[in-house]
CSV table of C-alpha atoms in Angstrom, one decimal:
chain,number,residue,atom,x,y,z
A,16,MET,CA,4.2,18.8,12.4
A,17,ARG,CA,3.2,18.8,15.7
A,18,GLY,CA,2.3,16.1,18.4
A,19,ILE,CA,3.5,14.5,21.4
A,20,VAL,CA,6.5,12.6,20.5
A,21,LEU,CA,7.4,8.8,22.2
A,22,PRO,CA,8.9,7.7,23.9
A,23,GLU,CA,9.9,11.2,25.7
A,24,ARG,CA,6.4,12.0,25.5
A,25,GLU,CA,6.9,15.4,25.0
A,26,GLU,CA,4.7,17.5,22.6
A,27,ARG,CA,7.2,19.0,20.2
A,28,SER,CA,7.3,20.5,16.6
A,29,PHE,CA,9.5,19.8,13.5
A,30,TRP,CA,9.8,20.8,10.3
A,31,ILE,CA,10.7,18.8,7.2
A,32,ASP,CA,13.8,19.9,5.3
A,33,GLY,CA,14.6,17.6,2.2
A,34,ASP,CA,14.8,14.1,4.2
A,35,ARG,CA,15.9,16.0,7.7
A,36,LEU,CA,14.0,17.0,10.7
A,37,ARG,CA,14.6,20.3,12.0
A,38,THR,CA,13.7,22.3,15.3
A,39,GLU,CA,13.6,25.5,13.9
A,40,PRO,CA,11.1,26.7,11.3
A,41,VAL,CA,11.3,26.0,7.4
A,42,PRO,CA,10.0,28.9,5.0
A,43,GLY,CA,7.2,27.9,3.5
A,44,ALA,CA,6.4,24.6,5.1
A,45,GLU,CA,2.7,23.3,5.2
A,46,LEU,CA,1.4,21.6,8.0
A,47,VAL,CA,0.6,18.1,7.5
A,48,VAL,CA,0.0,17.0,11.1
A,49,ASP,CA,-1.5,18.6,13.5
A,50,GLY,CA,-1.8,16.8,16.9
A,51,GLY,CA,-1.7,13.2,18.1
A,52,TRP,CA,1.3,10.9,18.8
A,53,LEU,CA,4.6,10.6,16.8
A,54,LEU,CA,7.0,7.9,16.4
A,55,PRO,CA,10.0,7.1,14.3
A,56,GLY,CA,9.1,4.9,12.0
A,57,LEU,CA,8.6,1.6,12.9
A,58,VAL,CA,11.0,-1.6,12.1
A,59,ASP,CA,10.8,-4.8,11.4
A,60,VAL,CA,14.4,-6.3,12.1
A,61,HIS,CA,13.6,-10.0,10.7
A,62,THR,CA,11.9,-10.0,7.4
A,63,HIS,CA,12.4,-11.7,4.4
A,64,PRO,CA,10.9,-10.0,1.3
A,65,GLY,CA,11.5,-11.2,-2.3
A,66,THR,CA,10.3,-14.6,-1.6
A,67,GLU,CA,7.2,-16.6,-0.5
A,68,SER,CA,7.8,-19.9,-0.5
A,69,ARG,CA,11.1,-22.5,-0.8
A,70,GLU,CA,9.9,-23.1,-4.4
A,71,GLY,CA,9.9,-19.8,-5.5
A,72,PRO,CA,12.7,-18.4,-6.8
A,73,PHE,CA,13.7,-15.0,-5.3
A,74,SER,CA,11.9,-11.9,-7.3
A,75,GLU,CA,12.4,-8.5,-7.3
A,76,GLN,CA,8.7,-7.6,-8.1
A,77,LEU,CA,7.9,-9.5,-4.6
A,78,LEU,CA,10.5,-7.7,-3.2
A,79,ARG,CA,9.2,-4.2,-4.2
A,80,ARG,CA,5.5,-5.3,-3.2
A,81,HIS,CA,6.7,-6.8,0.4
A,82,LEU,CA,8.3,-3.6,1.1
A,83,THR,CA,5.5,-1.2,0.0
A,84,ASP,CA,3.3,-3.8,2.5
A,85,HIS,CA,5.7,-2.9,5.3
A,86,ARG,CA,5.9,0.8,4.2
A,87,ASP,CA,2.0,1.3,4.3
A,88,ALA,CA,2.0,-0.8,7.5
A,89,GLY,CA,4.3,2.2,9.1
A,90,VAL,CA,7.2,-0.1,8.9
A,91,LEU,CA,9.8,2.5,7.2
A,92,LEU,CA,13.3,0.5,8.2
A,93,VAL,CA,13.7,-3.3,8.0
A,94,ARG,CA,16.6,-5.5,8.3
A,95,THR,CA,17.0,-8.5,6.0
A,96,PRO,CA,19.1,-11.4,7.9
A,97,GLY,CA,19.2,-13.8,5.0
A,98,THR,CA,17.7,-13.7,1.6
A,99,ALA,CA,17.9,-16.1,-0.8
A,100,SER,CA,19.6,-13.4,-3.2
A,101,ARG,CA,21.5,-10.2,-2.2
A,102,ILE,CA,19.3,-6.9,-1.8
A,103,PRO,CA,19.7,-5.3,-5.2
A,104,ASP,CA,21.2,-1.5,-5.1
A,105,TRP,CA,17.9,0.2,-6.6
A,106,VAL,CA,16.2,-0.5,-3.7
A,107,ASP,CA,18.2,2.2,-1.4
A,108,GLN,CA,17.7,4.5,-4.3
A,109,ASP,CA,13.7,4.3,-4.5
A,110,PRO,CA,12.3,6.8,-2.0
A,111,GLU,CA,9.1,5.0,-1.9
A,112,LEU,CA,10.3,2.1,-0.3
A,113,PRO,CA,11.7,1.8,3.3
A,114,ARG,CA,15.1,1.7,4.3
A,115,VAL,CA,17.0,-1.9,4.4
A,116,ARG,CA,19.5,-3.0,6.3
A,117,SER,CA,20.7,-6.4,4.9
A,118,ALA,CA,23.0,-9.3,5.4
A,119,GLY,CA,23.2,-10.7,2.0
A,120,ARG,CA,22.0,-14.5,1.8
A,121,TRP,CA,21.8,-17.0,4.5
A,122,LEU,CA,24.9,-18.8,5.1
A,123,ALA,CA,24.2,-22.7,5.3
A,124,THR,CA,26.7,-25.4,5.8
A,125,PRO,CA,25.9,-28.7,4.9
A,126,GLY,CA,22.7,-30.3,6.4
A,127,ARG,CA,21.5,-27.0,8.3
A,128,PHE,CA,19.3,-25.5,5.8
A,129,PHE,CA,17.2,-26.1,2.9
A,130,PRO,CA,19.3,-27.0,0.1
A,131,GLY,CA,20.4,-24.4,-2.4
A,132,PHE,CA,17.8,-21.8,-0.5
A,133,GLY,CA,20.7,-19.7,0.7
A,134,ARG,CA,24.1,-19.6,-0.1
A,135,ASP,CA,25.7,-23.4,0.6
A,136,VAL,CA,29.1,-23.4,2.0
A,137,THR,CA,31.5,-25.9,3.6
A,138,GLU,CA,32.7,-25.2,7.3
A,139,ALA,CA,36.0,-24.6,5.9
A,140,ASP,CA,34.6,-21.9,3.4
A,141,LEU,CA,32.3,-19.9,6.4
A,142,VAL,CA,34.5,-17.5,7.2
A,143,GLN,CA,35.6,-16.2,3.9
A,144,ALA,CA,31.7,-16.4,2.9
A,145,ALA,CA,31.0,-14.7,6.0
A,146,VAL,CA,33.5,-11.4,5.5
A,147,GLU,CA,32.1,-11.7,1.5
A,148,GLU,CA,28.3,-11.6,2.8
A,149,VAL,CA,29.2,-8.3,4.8
A,150,LYS,CA,31.1,-6.4,2.1
A,151,ALA,CA,28.3,-7.1,-0.5
A,152,SER,CA,25.7,-6.0,2.0
A,153,SER,CA,24.8,-3.6,4.6
A,154,GLY,CA,27.5,-4.9,6.9
A,155,TRP,CA,25.8,-7.9,8.3
A,156,CYS,CA,25.7,-11.8,7.8
A,157,LYS,CA,23.7,-14.1,8.8
A,158,VAL,CA,24.7,-17.8,9.7
A,159,ILE,CA,22.6,-20.8,10.2
A,160,GLY,CA,24.2,-22.0,13.6
A,161,ASP,CA,21.6,-24.8,13.5
A,162,TRP,CA,18.8,-26.9,12.1
A,163,LYS,CA,17.5,-29.9,13.0
A,164,HIS,CA,16.9,-31.1,16.6
A,165,ASP,CA,18.8,-34.6,16.5
A,166,GLN,CA,21.9,-33.1,14.3
A,167,PRO,CA,24.7,-31.3,15.9
A,168,ALA,CA,25.0,-27.4,15.5
A,169,LEU,CA,28.0,-25.4,13.9
A,170,PRO,CA,30.5,-25.9,15.7
A,171,LEU,CA,31.7,-23.4,18.7
A,172,GLU,CA,35.2,-22.6,17.3
A,173,THR,CA,33.9,-22.1,13.4
A,174,LEU,CA,31.2,-19.5,14.5
A,175,THR,CA,33.7,-17.8,17.0
A,176,ALA,CA,36.2,-17.5,14.0
A,177,VAL,CA,33.3,-16.0,12.0
A,178,VAL,CA,32.6,-13.8,14.6
A,179,GLN,CA,36.1,-12.5,15.0
A,180,ALA,CA,36.7,-12.3,11.4
A,181,VAL,CA,33.4,-10.4,10.8
A,182,HIS,CA,34.2,-7.9,13.7
A,183,ALA,CA,37.7,-7.3,12.3
A,184,ILE,CA,36.4,-5.6,9.6
A,185,GLY,CA,33.3,-3.7,11.0
A,186,GLY,CA,30.5,-6.1,10.3
A,187,ARG,CA,28.2,-7.8,12.5
A,188,VAL,CA,26.6,-11.5,12.7
A,189,ALA,CA,23.1,-12.8,13.0
A,190,ALA,CA,22.9,-16.4,13.4
A,191,HIS,CA,19.3,-18.5,13.3
A,192,CYS,CA,19.5,-20.8,16.3
A,193,GLN,CA,16.8,-23.1,17.5
A,194,THR,CA,18.2,-25.9,19.5
A,195,SER,CA,20.2,-25.9,22.7
A,196,GLU,CA,23.5,-26.3,21.4
A,197,GLY,CA,23.2,-24.1,18.6
A,198,SER,CA,22.0,-21.1,20.9
A,199,ARG,CA,24.4,-21.8,23.2
A,200,ASN,CA,27.4,-21.7,20.5
A,201,ALA,CA,25.8,-18.2,19.3
A,202,VAL,CA,25.9,-16.3,22.9
A,203,LEU,CA,29.3,-18.2,23.5
A,204,ALA,CA,30.8,-17.3,20.2
A,205,GLY,CA,29.7,-13.1,20.8
A,206,VAL,CA,27.6,-13.1,17.7
A,207,ASP,CA,25.4,-9.6,17.3
A,208,SER,CA,21.9,-10.9,17.3
A,209,LEU,CA,20.4,-14.4,18.4
A,210,GLU,CA,17.4,-14.8,15.8
A,211,HIS,CA,14.9,-17.2,17.3
A,212,GLY,CA,16.7,-18.6,20.4
A,213,MET,CA,14.6,-21.4,21.3
A,214,HIS,CA,16.0,-23.5,24.0
A,215,LEU,CA,18.2,-20.6,24.8
A,216,ASP,CA,19.9,-21.4,28.6
A,217,PRO,CA,18.5,-18.8,30.8
A,218,GLU,CA,22.2,-18.7,32.3
A,219,LEU,CA,23.2,-17.5,29.3
A,220,ILE,CA,21.1,-14.7,29.5
A,221,ASP,CA,23.4,-12.3,31.5
A,222,ARG,CA,26.1,-12.8,29.4
A,223,MET,CA,24.1,-11.6,26.2
A,224,ALA,CA,23.6,-8.5,28.1
A,225,ALA,CA,27.6,-8.0,28.9
A,226,GLN,CA,28.2,-8.6,25.5
A,227,GLY,CA,25.7,-6.9,23.8
A,228,THR,CA,24.0,-9.7,22.0
A,229,ALA,CA,20.6,-8.6,20.8
A,230,PHE,CA,17.7,-11.2,21.2
A,231,VAL,CA,15.2,-11.2,18.2
A,232,PRO,CA,12.5,-14.3,19.1
A,233,THR,CA,10.3,-13.8,16.5
A,234,LEU,CA,7.6,-14.8,19.0
A,235,SER,CA,4.3,-14.3,16.1
A,236,VAL,CA,6.0,-16.5,13.6
A,237,LEU,CA,6.7,-19.4,16.4
A,238,GLY,CA,3.2,-18.5,18.5
A,239,ALA,CA,1.7,-19.3,15.1
A,240,GLY,CA,2.8,-22.4,14.5
A,241,ALA,CA,2.3,-23.7,18.4
A,242,ASP,CA,-1.4,-25.3,17.7
A,243,ARG,CA,-0.2,-26.7,14.9
A,244,ARG,CA,2.7,-28.3,16.1
A,245,ARG,CA,0.4,-29.5,19.2
A,246,ALA,CA,-1.9,-31.2,16.7
A,247,SER,CA,0.9,-32.9,15.0
A,248,ALA,CA,1.6,-36.8,15.4
A,249,PRO,CA,3.5,-37.3,18.5
A,250,GLY,CA,7.1,-37.7,18.7
A,251,PRO,CA,11.0,-36.5,19.4
A,252,GLY,CA,10.6,-33.8,17.0
A,253,ARG,CA,7.0,-32.7,18.4
A,254,ASP,CA,8.3,-32.9,21.7
A,255,TRP,CA,11.4,-30.9,21.3
A,256,TRP,CA,9.8,-27.8,19.1
A,257,LEU,CA,6.9,-27.6,22.0
A,258,ALA,CA,9.4,-27.6,24.8
A,259,GLY,CA,11.5,-24.8,22.9
A,260,TRP,CA,8.2,-22.8,22.4
A,261,GLU,CA,7.2,-23.2,26.7
A,262,GLY,CA,10.5,-21.4,27.3
A,263,MET,CA,10.3,-18.4,24.9
A,264,LEU,CA,8.2,-16.3,26.8
A,265,PRO,CA,9.8,-16.8,30.1
A,266,ASN,CA,13.5,-16.3,28.3
A,267,VAL,CA,11.9,-13.0,26.5
A,268,ARG,CA,11.0,-11.6,29.8
A,269,ALA,CA,14.2,-12.7,31.7
A,270,ALA,CA,16.2,-11.0,28.9
A,271,HIS,CA,14.4,-8.1,29.1
A,272,GLU,CA,14.9,-7.9,32.6
A,273,ALA,CA,18.3,-8.5,32.6
A,274,GLY,CA,19.1,-5.7,29.8
A,275,VAL,CA,19.5,-7.6,26.9
A,276,THR,CA,18.4,-5.9,24.1
A,277,VAL,CA,15.1,-7.5,22.7
A,278,LEU,CA,13.7,-6.4,19.4
A,279,ALA,CA,10.6,-7.0,17.0
A,280,GLY,CA,10.7,-9.6,13.8
A,281,THR,CA,8.3,-11.0,12.5
A,282,ASP,CA,9.9,-13.6,9.9
A,283,SER,CA,6.5,-14.3,8.5
A,284,LEU,CA,4.3,-13.3,5.7
A,285,PRO,CA,2.1,-11.1,4.9
A,286,CYS,CA,4.7,-8.2,5.6
A,287,GLY,CA,4.0,-5.1,7.6
A,288,THR,CA,2.6,-6.9,10.4
A,289,VAL,CA,4.9,-6.2,13.2
A,290,GLY,CA,2.1,-4.5,15.3
A,291,SER,CA,1.6,-8.8,16.1
A,292,GLU,CA,5.3,-9.0,17.1
A,293,VAL,CA,4.5,-5.9,19.5
A,294,ASP,CA,1.7,-7.3,21.2
A,295,TRP,CA,3.7,-11.1,21.6
A,296,LEU,CA,6.4,-9.2,23.4
A,297,VAL,CA,3.8,-7.6,25.8
A,298,ARG,CA,2.4,-11.0,26.3
A,299,ALA,CA,5.7,-12.4,27.1
A,300,GLY,CA,6.2,-9.5,30.0
A,301,LEU,CA,7.6,-6.5,28.4
A,302,SER,CA,5.6,-2.7,28.8
A,303,ALA,CA,3.8,-1.7,26.1
A,304,GLU,CA,6.0,1.0,25.3
A,305,ALA,CA,9.3,-1.4,25.6
A,306,ALA,CA,7.8,-3.4,23.4
A,307,LEU,CA,6.8,-0.6,21.0
A,308,GLY,CA,10.2,0.3,21.3
A,309,ALA,CA,11.5,-3.0,20.2
A,310,ALA,CA,9.5,-2.1,16.8
A,311,SER,CA,10.7,1.7,16.6
A,312,TRP,CA,13.1,3.8,18.6
A,313,SER,CA,15.3,0.9,20.0
A,314,ALA,CA,15.6,-0.9,17.4
A,315,ARG,CA,16.5,2.5,15.2
A,316,SER,CA,19.4,3.3,17.6
A,317,TRP,CA,20.6,-0.8,17.6
A,318,LEU,CA,20.8,-0.2,13.5
A,319,GLY,CA,22.9,3.1,14.0
A,320,LEU,CA,19.9,5.7,13.3
A,321,PRO,CA,18.6,8.1,15.4
A,322,GLY,CA,15.0,9.0,16.6
A,323,LEU,CA,12.9,12.0,16.3
A,324,VAL,CA,15.8,14.7,17.2
A,325,ASP,CA,17.1,17.7,14.8
A,326,GLY,CA,19.1,16.5,11.8
A,327,GLY,CA,17.6,13.2,12.3
A,328,LEU,CA,15.8,11.3,9.4
A,329,ALA,CA,12.3,12.4,8.3
A,330,ASP,CA,10.9,8.8,8.8
A,331,LEU,CA,7.5,9.1,11.3
A,332,VAL,CA,4.5,7.5,11.8
A,333,ALA,CA,1.6,9.2,13.4
A,334,TYR,CA,-1.6,8.2,15.2
A,335,ASP,CA,-4.5,9.7,16.6
A,336,THR,CA,-4.1,7.9,19.8
A,337,ASP,CA,-1.6,7.0,21.9
A,338,PRO,CA,-0.5,3.3,20.7
A,339,THR,CA,1.0,2.4,24.1
A,340,LEU,CA,-2.4,2.6,25.2
A,341,ASP,CA,-4.4,1.4,22.4
A,342,ALA,CA,-3.0,-1.6,20.9
A,343,ALA,CA,-5.6,-1.2,17.7
A,344,ALA,CA,-3.6,2.1,17.0
A,345,LEU,CA,-0.8,0.4,15.5
A,346,GLY,CA,-2.5,-0.7,12.4
A,347,HIS,CA,-4.2,2.6,11.3
A,348,PRO,CA,-1.2,5.3,11.3
A,349,SER,CA,-3.0,8.7,10.4
A,350,ARG,CA,-0.1,9.7,8.7
A,351,ILE,CA,3.4,8.3,7.5
A,352,ILE,CA,6.3,10.4,6.4
A,353,LEU,CA,9.1,8.8,4.6
A,354,ARG,CA,12.5,10.2,3.5
A,355,GLY,CA,10.9,13.6,4.0
A,356,ARG,CA,7.5,12.7,1.9
A,357,VAL,CA,4.4,12.1,2.9
A,358,VAL,CA,3.3,8.8,1.7
A,359,ALA,CA,0.1,8.2,3.7
């Protein structure tokens, strides 16, 4: 393969040796990409494959289809921050599917999630449950930090205890938050990623940057619901939601400018639409390159994977035109290579 590598914007050549990239020639290699733009495989850091409704059960058939949809769009790594069932072992063993970093089942305390959709636990049992999900997943757990606007968030001391216990075993904590109290508690507790972050107090952004709390705003799914909310009947819930949405884009821009790691996650169906989140991040004020990085090299680095380097994973996407200049290019990769194999 040869082309211009992003984000370095340098022309390079790579050879594939098994599932690894090499910068030295491999005997008998066949040229599969000649020119264009090369990116580390795209990443969706907030997606829930395997279910399509709260009424339908987790389905391994759906899981395979959703992951295939991601792959066909060039999304070669996903993080699943909460699912209705733990991701089965066969997913990581299937060379046709994206790499998955899972957080086990959603962890929900009474009144803070759809009943029975995740793992329902008491506040007293939450710390132990979080440790169990971390050990049974890819080193992550997902805690529902708040729920409805007129209900209290998970107490700060409880969430802090979760973070301390999970960090003690080398794990990481993602927190669903959409109220001011919930977002505040998540930041003060030191979670590793703030999911959604509606009503986030801008005064907390510098603390997020200092302690390394990433921001996954899921703008595409929230933005898609904004018009529906505006058209709904007036009331406290509607007003609260719209007020939170109005602050999202300014907070994303401020977070990025403060040095917070802002990442692209869709939280929506169909799978394979992370390009829409990149578009929203640009609308929020990120440069086209930073927004693309949030769905590629920056996200991979945050999840502990290298970019396009010697010895790195042979997971990459090629485009005929520069995707930082041509917004439509993300939807039309010219070549997709996963685990060293050409899949499209």
